[in-house]
CSV table of C-alpha atoms in Angstrom, one decimal:
chain,number,residue,atom,x,y,z
D,1223,MET,CA,95.7,-9.3,15.1
D,1224,ALA,CA,93.9,-9.4,12.0
D,1225,GLU,CA,91.2,-12.3,11.4
D,1226,PHE,CA,92.1,-14.3,8.7
D,1227,SER,CA,89.7,-13.4,6.0
D,1228,GLY,CA,88.9,-13.5,1.8
D,1229,ILE,CA,87.2,-17.0,1.9
D,1230,SER,CA,85.1,-17.0,-1.3
D,1231,TRP,CA,82.3,-19.5,0.3
D,1232,CYS,CA,82.1,-18.0,4.3
D,1233,ASP,CA,81.0,-14.4,5.1
D,1234,HIS,CA,83.7,-14.6,8.6
D,1235,THR,CA,85.6,-17.0,10.1
D,1236,PHE,CA,86.3,-17.7,13.4
D,1237,ASN,CA,89.0,-19.5,15.4
D,1238,PRO,CA,88.7,-20.6,19.3
D,1239,TRP,CA,92.2,-21.3,19.0
D,1240,TRP,CA,95.3,-21.0,17.0
D,1241,GLY,CA,97.8,-24.2,16.3
D,1242,CYS,CA,97.6,-27.8,14.9
D,1243,ALA,CA,99.0,-30.6,13.8
D,1244,LYS,CA,100.0,-31.9,9.8
D,1245,VAL,CA,98.2,-35.2,9.1
D,1246,SER,CA,98.4,-35.5,5.2
D,1247,PRO,CA,99.9,-33.9,2.2
D,1248,ALA,CA,97.6,-31.0,1.9
D,1249,CYS,CA,98.8,-29.9,5.1
D,1250,ARG,CA,102.7,-30.0,3.9
D,1251,PHE,CA,102.6,-25.9,2.9
D,1252,CYS,CA,99.9,-25.2,5.3
D,1253,TYR,CA,99.0,-21.4,4.5
D,1254,ALA,CA,97.4,-21.2,8.6
D,1255,ASN,CA,101.0,-22.6,9.9
D,1256,THR,CA,102.7,-19.6,7.9
D,1257,THR,CA,100.4,-17.2,8.7
D,1258,ASP,CA,100.7,-18.1,12.1
D,1259,THR,CA,104.9,-18.1,12.0
D,1260,ARG,CA,104.5,-14.7,10.3
D,1261,TRP,CA,102.5,-13.3,13.5
D,1262,GLY,CA,105.5,-14.6,15.5
D,1263,GLY,CA,104.0,-17.4,16.5
D,1264,LYS,CA,104.7,-21.4,16.9
D,1265,HIS,CA,101.6,-22.9,17.7
D,1266,TRP,CA,102.2,-26.4,14.9
D,1267,GLY,CA,103.3,-29.8,15.6
D,1268,ARG,CA,101.9,-32.6,18.2
D,1269,THR,CA,103.1,-30.9,21.4
D,1270,ALA,CA,103.5,-27.3,20.4
D,1271,PRO,CA,101.1,-25.1,22.5
D,1272,ARG,CA,97.9,-23.7,21.2
D,1273,ARG,CA,97.7,-20.0,21.2
D,1274,MET,CA,93.8,-19.3,22.9
D,1275,MET,CA,91.9,-16.4,22.0
D,1276,SER,CA,90.7,-13.3,23.9
D,1277,GLU,CA,87.1,-12.3,25.8
D,1278,GLY,CA,86.5,-9.8,23.2
D,1279,TYR,CA,87.3,-11.9,19.9
D,1280,TRP,CA,84.7,-14.4,21.7
D,1281,ALA,CA,81.8,-11.9,21.7
D,1282,LYS,CA,82.8,-11.6,17.4
D,1283,PRO,CA,80.0,-14.5,16.6
D,1284,LYS,CA,77.1,-12.7,18.7
D,1285,ARG,CA,77.7,-9.5,17.3
D,1286,TRP,CA,77.4,-11.3,13.6
D,1287,ASN,CA,74.5,-13.2,15.1
D,1288,ARG,CA,72.6,-9.8,15.9
D,1289,GLU,CA,73.5,-8.3,12.0
D,1290,ALA,CA,71.8,-11.8,10.7
D,1291,LEU,CA,69.0,-11.3,13.1
D,1292,ALA,CA,69.0,-7.7,11.8
D,1293,ALA,CA,69.4,-8.6,8.0
D,1294,GLY,CA,66.9,-11.5,8.1
D,1295,LYS,CA,69.5,-13.8,6.7
D,1296,PRO,CA,71.9,-16.0,8.1
D,1297,LEU,CA,75.6,-15.4,7.7
D,1298,PHE,CA,78.3,-18.5,6.7
D,1299,VAL,CA,80.9,-18.5,9.6
D,1300,PHE,CA,84.1,-20.7,8.6
D,1301,ALA,CA,85.4,-22.6,12.3
D,1302,ALA,CA,88.1,-22.8,12.1
D,1303,SER,CA,90.8,-21.6,9.0
D,1304,MET,CA,93.1,-21.7,12.1
D,1305,ALA,CA,92.8,-24.8,13.5
D,1306,ASP,CA,91.0,-28.2,13.1
D,1307,VAL,CA,88.6,-28.2,15.3
D,1308,PHE,CA,88.4,-32.0,16.1
D,1309,GLU,CA,92.2,-31.9,17.1
D,1310,ASP,CA,92.7,-34.2,20.0
D,1311,HIS,CA,95.3,-32.0,21.9
D,1312,PRO,CA,95.3,-31.1,25.6
D,1313,ASP,CA,94.9,-27.6,25.5
D,1314,VAL,CA,91.7,-27.1,23.5
D,1315,PRO,CA,88.8,-29.4,24.9
D,1316,ASP,CA,87.4,-26.1,27.2
D,1317,ALA,CA,87.6,-24.3,24.1
D,1318,ARG,CA,85.6,-26.9,22.1
D,1319,ARG,CA,83.0,-27.0,25.0
D,1320,ARG,CA,82.7,-23.2,25.0
D,1321,LEU,CA,82.3,-23.4,21.1
D,1322,TRP,CA,80.0,-25.4,21.4
D,1323,ASP,CA,77.8,-23.4,23.6
D,1324,LEU,CA,78.8,-20.6,21.4
D,1325,ILE,CA,77.2,-21.8,18.2
D,1326,GLU,CA,74.2,-23.1,20.5
D,1327,GLN,CA,73.3,-19.3,21.3
D,1328,THR,CA,73.9,-18.0,17.8
D,1329,PRO,CA,71.0,-19.7,15.9
D,1330,ALA,CA,71.3,-17.3,13.1
D,1331,LEU,CA,74.7,-18.1,11.7
D,1332,VAL,CA,75.3,-21.3,10.0
D,1333,TRP,CA,78.5,-22.4,11.4
D,1334,MET,CA,80.5,-24.5,8.9
D,1335,LEU,CA,83.0,-27.1,10.8
D,1336,LEU,CA,85.5,-28.0,8.6
D,1337,THR,CA,88.3,-31.3,9.7
D,1338,LYS,CA,90.7,-34.1,8.2
D,1339,ARG,CA,90.2,-35.9,11.5
D,1340,PRO,CA,86.4,-37.3,11.4
D,1341,GLU,CA,87.4,-40.2,13.3
D,1342,ASN,CA,87.5,-38.0,16.1
D,1343,VAL,CA,83.9,-35.9,15.4
D,1344,ALA,CA,81.5,-38.7,17.1
D,1345,ALA,CA,83.6,-38.4,20.8
D,1346,MET,CA,83.9,-34.7,20.3
D,1347,VAL,CA,80.5,-33.0,19.4
D,1348,PRO,CA,77.3,-32.8,22.3
D,1349,TRP,CA,74.3,-33.5,20.0
D,1350,ASP,CA,74.8,-37.2,18.9
D,1351,ARG,CA,71.7,-37.8,16.2
D,1352,ALA,CA,70.5,-34.5,17.0
D,1353,TRP,CA,72.9,-31.6,15.5
D,1354,PRO,CA,71.4,-28.2,15.4
D,1355,SER,CA,70.3,-27.1,12.0
D,1356,ASN,CA,73.0,-24.3,11.3
D,1357,VAL,CA,76.1,-26.9,12.0
D,1358,TRP,CA,77.7,-27.9,8.7
D,1359,LEU,CA,80.0,-30.8,8.3
D,1360,GLY,CA,82.6,-31.0,6.4
D,1361,VAL,CA,86.1,-33.2,5.1
D,1362,SER,CA,89.1,-32.4,3.1
D,1363,ALA,CA,90.2,-34.3,0.5
D,1364,GLU,CA,92.8,-33.1,-1.1
D,1365,ASN,CA,93.2,-36.8,-3.5
D,1366,GLN,CA,91.4,-40.0,-3.8
D,1367,ARG,CA,93.3,-42.0,-1.0
D,1368,PHE,CA,92.1,-39.2,1.8
D,1369,ALA,CA,88.6,-39.1,0.4
D,1370,ASP,CA,88.3,-42.7,0.5
D,1371,GLN,CA,89.1,-42.9,4.4
D,1372,ARG,CA,87.3,-39.5,5.5
D,1373,ILE,CA,84.1,-39.3,3.2
D,1374,PRO,CA,82.6,-42.3,4.7
D,1375,LEU,CA,83.1,-40.9,8.0
D,1376,LEU,CA,81.7,-37.8,7.1
D,1377,LEU,CA,78.4,-39.6,6.1
D,1378,THR,CA,77.9,-41.5,9.4
D,1379,GLN,CA,77.2,-37.9,10.7
D,1380,SER,CA,73.8,-36.6,11.3
D,1381,ALA,CA,75.2,-32.6,10.5
D,1382,THR,CA,72.2,-31.5,8.5
D,1383,ARG,CA,74.7,-30.4,5.6
D,1384,LYS,CA,77.6,-32.4,4.7
D,1385,PHE,CA,80.5,-30.7,2.5
D,1386,VAL,CA,84.0,-32.3,1.2
D,1387,SER,CA,86.6,-29.8,0.7
D,1388,ALA,CA,89.1,-30.6,-2.3
D,1389,ALA,CA,91.8,-28.4,-1.3
D,1390,PRO,CA,94.4,-28.0,-2.7
D,1391,LEU,CA,93.0,-30.3,-4.8
D,1392,LEU,CA,96.0,-32.8,-4.9
D,1393,GLY,CA,95.1,-35.7,-7.4
D,1394,PRO,CA,91.9,-36.9,-9.2
D,1395,VAL,CA,89.0,-37.7,-6.5
D,1396,ASN,CA,86.0,-39.7,-7.8
D,1397,LEU,CA,83.0,-38.9,-5.6
D,1398,ASP,CA,81.2,-42.6,-6.6
D,1399,PRO,CA,83.2,-45.5,-5.8
D,1400,ALA,CA,82.8,-48.6,-7.1
D,1401,TYR,CA,83.3,-51.5,-4.4
D,1402,CYS,CA,83.3,-54.8,-4.2
D,1403,ASP,CA,82.6,-57.2,-1.2
D,1404,ALA,CA,85.5,-59.0,-1.9
D,1405,HIS,CA,88.1,-56.5,-2.4
D,1406,GLY,CA,86.6,-52.8,-1.1
D,1407,ARG,CA,87.1,-50.3,-3.3
D,1408,SER,CA,87.6,-51.3,-6.1
D,1409,GLU,CA,88.7,-51.1,-9.7
D,1410,VAL,CA,86.5,-50.9,-12.6
D,1411,VAL,CA,86.6,-53.3,-15.8
D,1412,THR,CA,84.0,-53.4,-18.5
D,1413,ASP,CA,83.5,-56.2,-20.7
D,1414,GLU,CA,82.0,-56.9,-24.4
D,1415,GLY,CA,78.5,-56.5,-23.3
D,1416,GLY,CA,79.3,-53.1,-21.1
D,1417,GLN,CA,78.9,-54.7,-17.7
D,1418,GLU,CA,81.2,-53.6,-15.2
D,1419,TRP,CA,82.7,-55.8,-12.9
D,1420,CYS,CA,85.8,-55.8,-10.0
D,1421,GLY,CA,88.8,-55.8,-11.5
D,1422,TYR,CA,90.9,-57.2,-8.7
D,1423,CYS,CA,88.4,-60.2,-9.4
D,1424,ALA,CA,88.8,-60.6,-12.8
D,1425,ALA,CA,92.5,-60.5,-12.3
D,1426,ASP,CA,92.1,-63.6,-10.4
D,1427,GLY,CA,90.5,-65.3,-13.2
D,1428,PHE,CA,86.1,-64.6,-11.9
D,1429,THR,CA,83.9,-61.8,-11.5
D,1430,GLY,CA,82.4,-60.2,-8.7
D,1431,GLU,CA,79.8,-57.6,-9.1
D,1432,LEU,CA,79.9,-54.0,-7.9
D,1433,SER,CA,78.2,-51.4,-5.6
D,1434,TYR,CA,78.3,-48.1,-6.1
D,1435,GLY,CA,79.3,-45.5,-2.9
D,1436,HIS,CA,76.1,-43.4,-3.9
D,1437,TRP,CA,78.3,-40.4,-1.8
D,1438,LEU,CA,77.0,-37.5,-4.4
D,1439,ASP,CA,73.1,-38.5,-2.9
D,1440,PRO,CA,72.1,-35.8,-0.7
D,1441,LEU,CA,68.6,-37.0,-0.5
D,1442,ASN,CA,69.9,-40.0,1.1
D,1443,GLY,CA,72.2,-38.4,3.6
D,1444,GLY,CA,75.2,-38.2,1.1
D,1445,ILE,CA,77.4,-34.7,0.2
D,1446,ASP,CA,75.5,-31.7,-0.4
D,1447,TRP,CA,78.5,-29.6,-1.4
D,1448,VAL,CA,81.9,-29.9,-2.7
D,1449,ILE,CA,84.4,-26.7,-2.7
D,1450,THR,CA,87.3,-27.6,-5.1
D,1451,GLU,CA,90.9,-24.9,-4.8
D,1452,GLY,CA,94.3,-24.9,-6.5
D,1453,GLU,CA,97.1,-24.5,-3.8
D,1454,SER,CA,98.3,-20.6,-3.2
D,1455,GLY,CA,101.6,-19.6,-1.5
D,1456,ALA,CA,105.2,-20.1,-2.5
D,1457,LYS,CA,106.1,-23.5,-2.8
D,1458,ALA,CA,102.6,-24.3,-4.2
D,1459,ARG,CA,101.8,-27.8,-6.1
D,1460,PRO,CA,100.0,-27.6,-9.3
D,1461,THR,CA,96.8,-28.5,-9.9
D,1462,HIS,CA,95.6,-30.5,-12.9
D,1463,PRO,CA,92.9,-28.8,-14.6
D,1464,ASP,CA,90.7,-32.7,-15.2
D,1465,TRP,CA,90.8,-32.7,-11.6
D,1466,PHE,CA,88.5,-29.4,-11.2
D,1467,ARG,CA,86.5,-30.7,-13.9
D,1468,SER,CA,85.6,-34.0,-13.1
D,1469,LEU,CA,84.3,-32.5,-9.4
D,1470,ARG,CA,82.7,-29.8,-11.3
D,1471,ASP,CA,81.6,-32.8,-14.0
D,1472,GLN,CA,80.5,-35.0,-11.0
D,1473,CYS,CA,78.6,-32.5,-9.1
D,1474,GLN,CA,76.4,-31.6,-12.2
D,1475,THR,CA,75.6,-34.7,-12.5
D,1476,ALA,CA,74.2,-35.5,-9.4
D,1477,GLY,CA,72.6,-32.4,-8.7
D,1478,VAL,CA,75.1,-31.4,-5.8
D,1479,TYR,CA,76.3,-27.7,-5.2
D,1480,PHE,CA,79.6,-27.2,-6.9
D,1481,HIS,CA,82.1,-23.9,-5.2
D,1482,HIS,CA,85.5,-23.5,-7.4
D,1483,LYS,CA,87.0,-21.2,-4.8
D,1484,GLN,CA,90.5,-20.7,-6.6
D,1485,ASN,CA,92.5,-21.9,-9.8
D,1486,GLY,CA,95.5,-21.5,-7.5
D,1487,GLU,CA,99.4,-20.4,-8.2
D,1488,TRP,CA,99.3,-22.4,-11.2
D,1489,HIS,CA,97.1,-22.4,-14.0
D,1490,HIS,CA,96.2,-23.4,-17.6
D,1491,ARG,CA,95.6,-20.7,-19.0
D,1492,PHE,CA,97.6,-18.1,-18.9
D,1493,PRO,CA,97.5,-14.0,-18.8
D,1494,ALA,CA,96.9,-12.6,-23.1
D,1495,ASP,CA,99.9,-10.5,-22.6
D,1496,TRP,CA,102.0,-13.6,-22.6
D,1497,SER,CA,103.3,-15.5,-25.1
D,1498,PRO,CA,104.2,-18.8,-26.0
D,1499,ALA,CA,107.4,-17.8,-26.3
D,1500,ASP,CA,107.3,-17.5,-22.4
D,1501,ALA,CA,107.4,-21.1,-21.6
D,1502,TRP,CA,110.8,-21.5,-23.3
D,1503,THR,CA,111.9,-18.1,-21.7
D,1504,ASN,CA,111.2,-18.8,-18.8
D,1505,PRO,CA,111.1,-22.5,-17.9
D,1506,GLN,CA,111.0,-22.4,-14.0
D,1507,ARG,CA,107.5,-21.0,-14.5
D,1508,HIS,CA,106.0,-23.9,-16.4
D,1509,ARG,CA,105.1,-27.7,-16.0
D,1510,TRP,CA,103.4,-30.5,-17.2
D,1511,VAL,CA,100.7,-32.0,-14.8
D,1512,ASP,CA,100.7,-36.0,-14.9
D,1513,PRO,CA,96.7,-36.5,-14.6
D,1514,VAL,CA,96.9,-39.6,-12.5
D,1515,THR,CA,99.9,-39.0,-9.9
D,1516,GLY,CA,99.8,-35.5,-9.8
D,1517,LYS,CA,104.1,-35.8,-10.6
D,1518,THR,CA,105.1,-32.5,-12.6
D,1519,LYS,CA,107.8,-32.1,-15.3
D,1520,PRO,CA,109.7,-29.3,-16.6
D,1521,PHE,CA,107.6,-27.8,-19.9
D,1522,ALA,CA,111.0,-28.6,-21.4
D,1523,GLU,CA,111.3,-32.5,-21.0
D,1524,PHE,CA,109.4,-34.8,-22.8
D,1525,THR,CA,106.2,-36.3,-21.0
D,1526,GLY,CA,106.6,-39.5,-22.4
D,1527,THR,CA,104.5,-42.1,-24.8
D,1528,ASP,CA,101.8,-42.8,-23.2
D,1529,ASP,CA,98.2,-41.5,-24.0
D,1530,ARG,CA,97.4,-39.7,-20.6
D,1531,ALA,CA,96.7,-36.5,-21.6
D,1532,TRP,CA,99.4,-34.2,-18.8
D,1533,ALA,CA,98.6,-30.7,-18.7
D,1534,HIS,CA,100.8,-27.6,-19.1
D,1535,VAL,CA,100.2,-24.8,-16.6
D,1536,ALA,CA,102.0,-22.2,-15.9
D,1537,ARG,CA,103.3,-20.3,-12.3
D,1538,VAL,CA,101.1,-17.1,-13.4
D,1539,GLY,CA,100.3,-16.3,-9.8
D,1540,LEU,CA,96.9,-16.2,-7.5
D,1541,LYS,CA,95.5,-13.1,-8.9
D,1542,ALA,CA,95.5,-13.9,-12.4
D,1543,ALA,CA,94.9,-17.4,-12.2
D,1544,GLY,CA,91.5,-16.1,-10.5
D,1545,ARG,CA,88.2,-18.3,-9.8
D,1546,LEU,CA,86.9,-19.0,-13.1
D,1547,LEU,CA,87.0,-22.4,-14.3
D,1548,ASP,CA,87.0,-22.9,-18.3
D,1549,GLY,CA,85.4,-19.3,-18.7
D,1550,GLU,CA,82.5,-19.6,-15.7
D,1551,LEU,CA,82.2,-18.7,-12.1
D,1552,HIS,CA,81.0,-21.5,-9.7
D,1553,ASP,CA,80.2,-20.4,-6.6
D,1554,ALA,CA,77.1,-22.6,-5.3
D,1555,ARG,CA,76.6,-22.9,-2.0
D,1556,PRO,CA,73.5,-25.0,-0.6
D,1557,PHE,CA,70.9,-23.4,1.3
D,1558,PRO,CA,70.2,-23.1,5.1
D,1559,VAL,CA,68.0,-26.1,6.1
D,1560,GLY,CA,64.5,-24.4,6.6
D,1561,ALA,CA,65.3,-21.7,3.9
D,1562,PRO,CA,63.4,-21.6,0.4
D,1563,ALA,CA,65.6,-22.9,-2.2
């Protein structure tokens, strides 16, 4: 069976097993589920069995490790594109323990563990406060709700690099959110003097001072790297381009590495051979995207009278949409710990 590939931010993928259960909106049209079904598998769902891989497959990372040593530079391995390493499923504990052993046996590989279940990490890794320097930990954050849930848990861990995958990006995400002691994460209001206050406190007739999450502070245990991606596949949902731009700008301001993997099936810049009339002759390929909620409307439908900047996007296909954001390639990735910057 072919190994899933084509991910711009890694050299290899390694899947100790196939299968998972859907836990959030990003999972709705899961490419891994689709791939599993295409190969005749039935490994998705809480009660479905997980597909274990062969001994020959488990030997691959040791070969990659030898190649990395011979080349004098690390190779980057994403584990796992077809599963979630931190899923609590009865079929996987032995394979997960074997993965930890394999990671320790392959120090020339940078292992990138991406999860939607950061609440399980502490109980499932064997390293406590002394993680191997070649293990990076990331969480998926497709919108603000799941950024707020998952990133604080990510930042409690001692992985040497921490990253966020906003993929597929389904809503705006602020990576430096404001907090109020009385209300938790807060909406922000600004008074005439420019002072920021908790909006919930202001609504109640008093002011509450804010603190900030400082998630984008890699020198003090914050996020080192952000990956963005638009959705692919037959039922792909469009991303508002300002959501990509916002994360790019937040990273640039904070000095955090930013990697834009793909625009997805939908794009706000259309191929040169498309005429403006296409929006009217092929309306099914065109949408308006609300920048706040991500809801879409047909192109021919009035977007409303508010001042929000709805985006006109077209379904041009993954290849035509490409990887450029405002004409630029964003391909950054942190250096391994101990490597020269």
